[in-house]
Amino acid sequence: MNVLFSFALFLCVLWGVTAKQEEMAATNIRNMNARQIIRFFGYPSETHTILTPDGYLLELHRISRGRNGQSNPNLPPVLIQHGLVESSGTFLIIGPDDALPCLLADLGFDVWLGNSRGNKYSRGHVTVDPDKFEFWNYTYHEAAINDLPAEIDFVLEKTNREKLIYVGHSMGTTMYFILLSMLPEYNEKIELGVMMAPVAYMYHCKSLFIQAVAPFAHLVNLVIAARIGEFLPNNKFLGSVRELVCGSSVLNRDLCGTLLNLVVGDDPRAYSPEFMKILVNHGPEGYSFLTILHYGQFVTTGEYELLYTKKTMLGRDSQKRRFVFRLAFLDRFGMLDYGTLGNLRQYGVPYPPDYDLDQITVPTLLYAGQSDNLADLTDVMRLTEKVPSVKRLFVVEESKFGHMDFLISDNVKELLNDYVIADIMEHLGQNATGEAYVNNNEL
């Protein structure tokens, strides 16, 4: 149940099969890691291992120049951070002509792909065994204040630059907002923040997975006491489950698609069996159970019925009484809620503090999809009110553009990445393609 439920989280954000997905499926990238994919596409590839302040070992993948040797020393380096249950590889699998890291490298940017603690590229620690609970005793909060500073400082030192451009998708955006709220000195190290499918406020989140977790999201202390750490181990057993559920046959494709259909309602027939196997080879990645609970604490969960039995004083037949209550969390973006006593121990106050988004001064661009079940457009618009340095909200025209379409849509270049690049180059005072700059929502 644990494996299937976690697998559904990854599948719930996938969309449909396309011509370019089929083209990638025809290659051999299914069995390649991110480093090999970069080389296969014709780019130079470097791998760097860095150490976080709390002892985690993270792997960075670097594309230092374009396929034809393009390199522009006047451009700042770019750090790209993946989302929940993803890795650096998920930014690449749509192919070199459409993937944002490749497009940026071909323009001369020095591109770095981060990997958060816990995924297959960053499953190491100087003292703690990744099979132990202690390795997984964190949420995206710890990743934000430890992983991102280590990555940013390393990239700036390696490139001898003072600032970089930060691109985040999903949880990569959550970490950005937390970092600049908690460690505002890092505002001086980021030239521009590009937030794709930004996840912070989640009051309107429609993900059935997160909504299912939300009623239990307050059980943080129980999870810690039970030492429930990694929610989705990336091992041979899970690999066998992936092959079984999402194999190459139409029957297995429908089985995998049906699981997806239960979460987001997509048509199972819209998926290519072969490309789906590429996707699941690059996710879902390992992550901590506490991270999921942290997200779940900020979702409205709806109405639930509570039944309880009460006996009369004379010991007669018990009477059943029905109560209907609404379990709803405030529309807020804050630290992990450990309960009143736990919060007093952790924070010195009975409630978890909210992140102070007023601390963010980096020019920030938001990119949203109209059919994103995780980063709902209403919640993204809330960020335009809360983050004072937001300069633009771009809403993708395609009405069915969802959470993973930011990475694997057949038309991601035309619908999104061309606009992202134009926005970046306009901020830098340069012209990427010579085409007219298009801006659909300037704040």
Short mmCIF file of C-alpha atoms in Angstrom, two decimals, residues 116-352:
data_model
loop_
_atom_site.label_atom_id
_atom_site.label_comp_id
_atom_site.label_asym_id
_atom_site.label_seq_id
_atom_site.Cartn_x
_atom_site.Cartn_y
_atom_site.Cartn_z
CA SER A 116 17.92 17.36 -3.03
CA ARG A 117 18.76 15.05 -0.16
CA GLY A 118 17.20 11.62 -0.42
CA ASN A 119 16.98 11.09 -4.17
CA LYS A 120 19.16 8.52 -5.93
CA TYR A 121 21.91 11.04 -6.64
CA SER A 122 22.01 12.49 -3.12
CA ARG A 123 21.50 9.46 -0.92
CA GLY A 124 24.53 9.90 1.30
CA HIS A 125 25.64 11.34 4.64
CA VAL A 126 29.00 11.58 6.36
CA THR A 127 27.83 9.71 9.47
CA VAL A 128 24.21 8.55 9.09
CA ASP A 129 23.13 5.41 7.23
CA PRO A 130 20.38 6.26 4.67
CA ASP A 131 18.52 3.15 5.83
CA LYS A 132 18.14 4.70 9.29
CA PHE A 133 15.32 7.01 10.41
CA GLU A 134 17.76 9.76 11.34
CA PHE A 135 18.68 10.24 7.69
CA TRP A 136 15.03 11.01 6.82
CA ASN A 137 14.18 13.17 9.83
CA TYR A 138 13.64 16.35 7.82
CA THR A 139 11.19 18.19 5.58
CA TYR A 140 11.68 20.67 2.76
CA HIS A 141 12.48 23.22 5.50
CA GLU A 142 15.81 21.57 6.33
CA ALA A 143 16.50 21.03 2.63
CA ALA A 144 15.88 24.73 2.00
CA ILE A 145 18.17 26.09 4.70
CA ASN A 146 20.94 23.51 4.20
CA ASP A 147 20.89 22.08 0.67
CA LEU A 148 20.28 25.31 -1.23
CA PRO A 149 22.97 27.39 0.52
CA ALA A 150 25.49 24.60 -0.09
CA GLU A 151 24.55 24.40 -3.77
CA ILE A 152 24.48 28.16 -4.31
CA ASP A 153 27.80 28.77 -2.56
CA PHE A 154 29.48 25.94 -4.47
CA VAL A 155 28.25 27.13 -7.86
CA LEU A 156 29.29 30.73 -7.19
CA GLU A 157 32.72 29.66 -5.97
CA LYS A 158 33.26 27.29 -8.89
CA THR A 159 32.22 29.89 -11.47
CA ASN A 160 33.84 32.83 -9.67
CA ARG A 161 30.59 34.79 -9.81
CA GLU A 162 28.71 36.83 -7.21
CA LYS A 163 25.15 35.96 -8.31
CA LEU A 164 23.26 33.22 -10.12
CA ILE A 165 19.82 32.69 -11.62
CA TYR A 166 17.69 30.23 -9.67
CA VAL A 167 15.06 28.10 -11.45
CA GLY A 168 12.76 25.95 -9.33
CA HIS A 169 9.94 23.56 -10.10
CA SER A 170 7.35 22.49 -7.49
CA MET A 171 9.24 21.75 -4.24
CA GLY A 172 12.22 23.57 -5.72
CA THR A 173 10.12 26.73 -5.45
CA THR A 174 9.03 25.92 -1.89
CA MET A 175 12.69 25.71 -0.92
CA TYR A 176 13.43 29.06 -2.60
CA PHE A 177 10.76 30.90 -0.63
CA ILE A 178 11.91 29.34 2.64
CA LEU A 179 15.60 30.01 2.02
CA LEU A 180 15.15 33.71 1.35
CA SER A 181 12.75 34.06 4.29
CA MET A 182 15.02 32.30 6.78
CA LEU A 183 18.42 33.37 5.42
CA PRO A 184 17.76 36.76 3.79
CA GLU A 185 21.48 37.29 3.13
CA TYR A 186 21.05 34.90 0.18
CA ASN A 187 18.96 37.56 -1.56
CA GLU A 188 22.32 39.10 -2.45
CA LYS A 189 23.45 35.91 -4.21
CA ILE A 190 20.49 35.42 -6.56
CA GLU A 191 20.08 37.60 -9.63
CA LEU A 192 16.61 36.34 -10.58
CA GLY A 193 14.16 33.71 -9.29
CA VAL A 194 12.20 31.70 -11.86
CA MET A 195 9.38 29.78 -10.16
CA MET A 196 7.62 27.12 -12.25
CA ALA A 197 4.46 25.63 -10.70
CA PRO A 198 5.23 27.38 -7.39
CA VAL A 199 4.05 25.58 -4.26
CA ALA A 200 3.70 27.54 -1.03
CA TYR A 201 0.08 28.27 -0.15
CA MET A 202 -1.99 25.11 -0.70
CA TYR A 203 -5.47 25.99 0.51
CA HIS A 204 -6.94 25.23 -2.93
CA CYS A 205 -4.75 22.22 -3.74
CA LYS A 206 -6.76 19.63 -5.68
CA SER A 207 -4.29 16.75 -5.49
CA LEU A 208 -6.24 13.78 -4.14
CA PHE A 209 -3.04 12.35 -2.73
CA ILE A 210 -2.24 15.43 -0.65
CA GLN A 211 -5.89 15.77 0.36
CA ALA A 212 -5.87 12.16 1.52
CA VAL A 213 -2.77 12.81 3.62
CA ALA A 214 -4.06 16.07 5.10
CA PRO A 215 -6.38 14.58 7.78
CA PHE A 216 -3.38 12.73 9.22
CA ALA A 217 -0.83 15.51 8.77
CA HIS A 218 -0.98 16.41 12.46
CA LEU A 219 0.41 12.99 13.43
CA VAL A 220 3.99 14.24 13.13
CA ASN A 221 5.01 13.15 16.62
CA LEU A 222 3.57 9.68 16.05
CA VAL A 223 5.53 9.33 12.81
CA ILE A 224 8.72 10.41 14.58
CA ALA A 225 8.07 8.05 17.51
CA ALA A 226 7.42 5.19 15.09
CA ARG A 227 10.61 6.14 13.22
CA ILE A 228 8.89 6.23 9.84
CA GLY A 229 11.53 7.80 7.65
CA GLU A 230 11.71 7.08 3.94
CA PHE A 231 8.28 6.85 2.38
CA LEU A 232 9.35 5.51 -1.00
CA PRO A 233 12.59 3.51 -1.10
CA ASN A 234 14.33 3.55 -4.46
CA ASN A 235 15.32 -0.13 -4.56
CA LYS A 236 15.12 -3.25 -6.70
CA PHE A 237 11.73 -4.20 -5.28
CA LEU A 238 10.20 -0.89 -6.31
CA GLY A 239 11.86 -1.24 -9.69
CA SER A 240 10.07 -4.55 -10.10
CA VAL A 241 6.78 -2.92 -9.12
CA ARG A 242 7.35 -0.19 -11.71
CA GLU A 243 8.00 -2.79 -14.38
CA LEU A 244 4.92 -4.75 -13.38
CA VAL A 245 2.54 -1.80 -13.15
CA CYS A 246 3.90 0.27 -16.04
CA GLY A 247 5.31 -2.35 -18.38
CA SER A 248 5.39 -2.07 -22.14
CA SER A 249 2.18 -3.96 -22.85
CA VAL A 250 -1.09 -2.14 -23.40
CA LEU A 251 -2.61 -4.09 -20.49
CA ASN A 252 0.05 -2.88 -18.08
CA ARG A 253 -0.16 0.63 -19.53
CA ASP A 254 -3.87 0.64 -18.75
CA LEU A 255 -3.19 -0.68 -15.24
CA CYS A 256 -0.69 2.10 -14.60
CA GLY A 257 -3.00 4.64 -16.23
CA THR A 258 -5.93 3.46 -14.14
CA LEU A 259 -3.95 4.20 -11.00
CA LEU A 260 -3.30 7.65 -12.43
CA ASN A 261 -6.98 7.99 -13.34
CA LEU A 262 -7.98 7.37 -9.73
CA VAL A 263 -5.85 10.33 -8.67
CA VAL A 264 -6.43 12.97 -11.36
CA GLY A 265 -9.03 11.54 -13.76
CA ASP A 266 -6.81 11.30 -16.84
CA ASP A 267 -7.58 8.82 -19.61
CA PRO A 268 -5.23 5.82 -19.29
CA ARG A 269 -5.17 5.44 -23.09
CA ALA A 270 -3.39 8.79 -23.39
CA TYR A 271 -0.08 7.29 -22.26
CA SER A 272 2.67 5.67 -24.29
CA PRO A 273 3.88 2.52 -22.51
CA GLU A 274 7.49 3.08 -23.55
CA PHE A 275 7.70 6.75 -22.57
CA MET A 276 5.99 6.00 -19.26
CA LYS A 277 8.79 3.56 -18.52
CA ILE A 278 11.31 6.37 -19.10
CA LEU A 279 9.39 8.60 -16.69
CA VAL A 280 9.23 6.07 -13.89
CA ASN A 281 12.94 5.33 -14.31
CA HIS A 282 13.60 8.93 -13.23
CA GLY A 283 11.01 8.93 -10.45
CA PRO A 284 9.49 8.63 -8.05
CA GLU A 285 12.60 9.29 -6.00
CA GLY A 286 13.11 8.75 -2.30
CA TYR A 287 11.78 11.40 0.04
CA SER A 288 10.90 11.75 3.70
CA PHE A 289 7.47 10.96 5.08
CA LEU A 290 7.64 14.16 7.12
CA THR A 291 7.89 16.20 3.92
CA ILE A 292 4.52 14.88 2.76
CA LEU A 293 2.97 15.62 6.16
CA HIS A 294 4.38 19.15 6.04
CA TYR A 295 2.64 19.79 2.72
CA GLY A 296 -0.53 18.16 4.00
CA GLN A 297 -0.76 20.54 6.94
CA PHE A 298 -1.73 23.42 4.66
CA VAL A 299 -4.56 21.83 2.71
CA THR A 300 -8.30 22.09 3.36
CA THR A 301 -9.48 18.52 3.79
CA GLY A 302 -13.27 18.79 3.63
CA GLU A 303 -15.94 17.31 5.87
CA TYR A 304 -15.66 14.09 7.84
CA GLU A 305 -18.18 12.20 9.95
CA LEU A 306 -17.30 11.19 13.47
CA LEU A 307 -19.30 8.41 15.16
CA TYR A 308 -18.94 7.56 18.79
CA THR A 309 -20.82 5.38 21.27
CA LYS A 310 -21.96 6.54 24.67
CA LYS A 311 -23.64 4.31 27.26
CA THR A 312 -26.31 5.60 29.60
CA MET A 313 -25.71 5.67 33.33
CA LEU A 314 -28.02 2.65 33.78
CA GLY A 315 -25.99 0.53 31.39
CA ARG A 316 -28.75 0.26 28.82
CA ASP A 317 -28.20 -0.04 25.08
CA SER A 318 -25.62 2.39 23.85
CA GLN A 319 -26.64 5.39 21.83
CA LYS A 320 -24.81 6.37 18.64
CA ARG A 321 -24.35 10.06 18.08
CA ARG A 322 -23.21 11.54 14.83
CA PHE A 323 -21.11 14.64 14.46
CA VAL A 324 -20.00 16.30 11.26
CA PHE A 325 -16.99 18.56 11.51
CA ARG A 326 -14.70 20.33 9.10
CA LEU A 327 -11.01 19.78 9.46
CA ALA A 328 -9.43 22.82 7.84
CA PHE A 329 -6.02 24.37 8.22
CA LEU A 330 -5.47 28.08 7.92
CA ASP A 331 -4.48 29.50 4.55
CA ARG A 332 -0.87 29.89 5.55
CA PHE A 333 2.69 28.96 4.66
CA GLY A 334 4.68 28.03 7.72
CA MET A 335 6.96 25.66 9.55
CA LEU A 336 6.12 22.09 10.53
CA ASP A 337 3.41 21.79 13.18
CA TYR A 338 4.51 19.47 16.00
CA GLY A 339 1.44 20.11 18.15
CA THR A 340 1.25 22.61 21.01
CA LEU A 341 3.86 21.01 23.28
CA GLY A 342 6.14 20.10 20.39
CA ASN A 343 5.93 23.62 19.00
CA LEU A 344 6.82 25.07 22.38
CA ARG A 345 9.90 22.84 22.47
CA GLN A 346 10.84 23.49 18.85
CA TYR A 347 9.91 27.16 18.38
CA GLY A 348 9.19 28.53 21.85
CA VAL A 349 5.59 29.33 20.85
CA PRO A 350 2.46 27.12 20.71
CA TYR A 351 1.95 27.56 16.96
CA PRO A 352 4.46 27.00 14.14
#
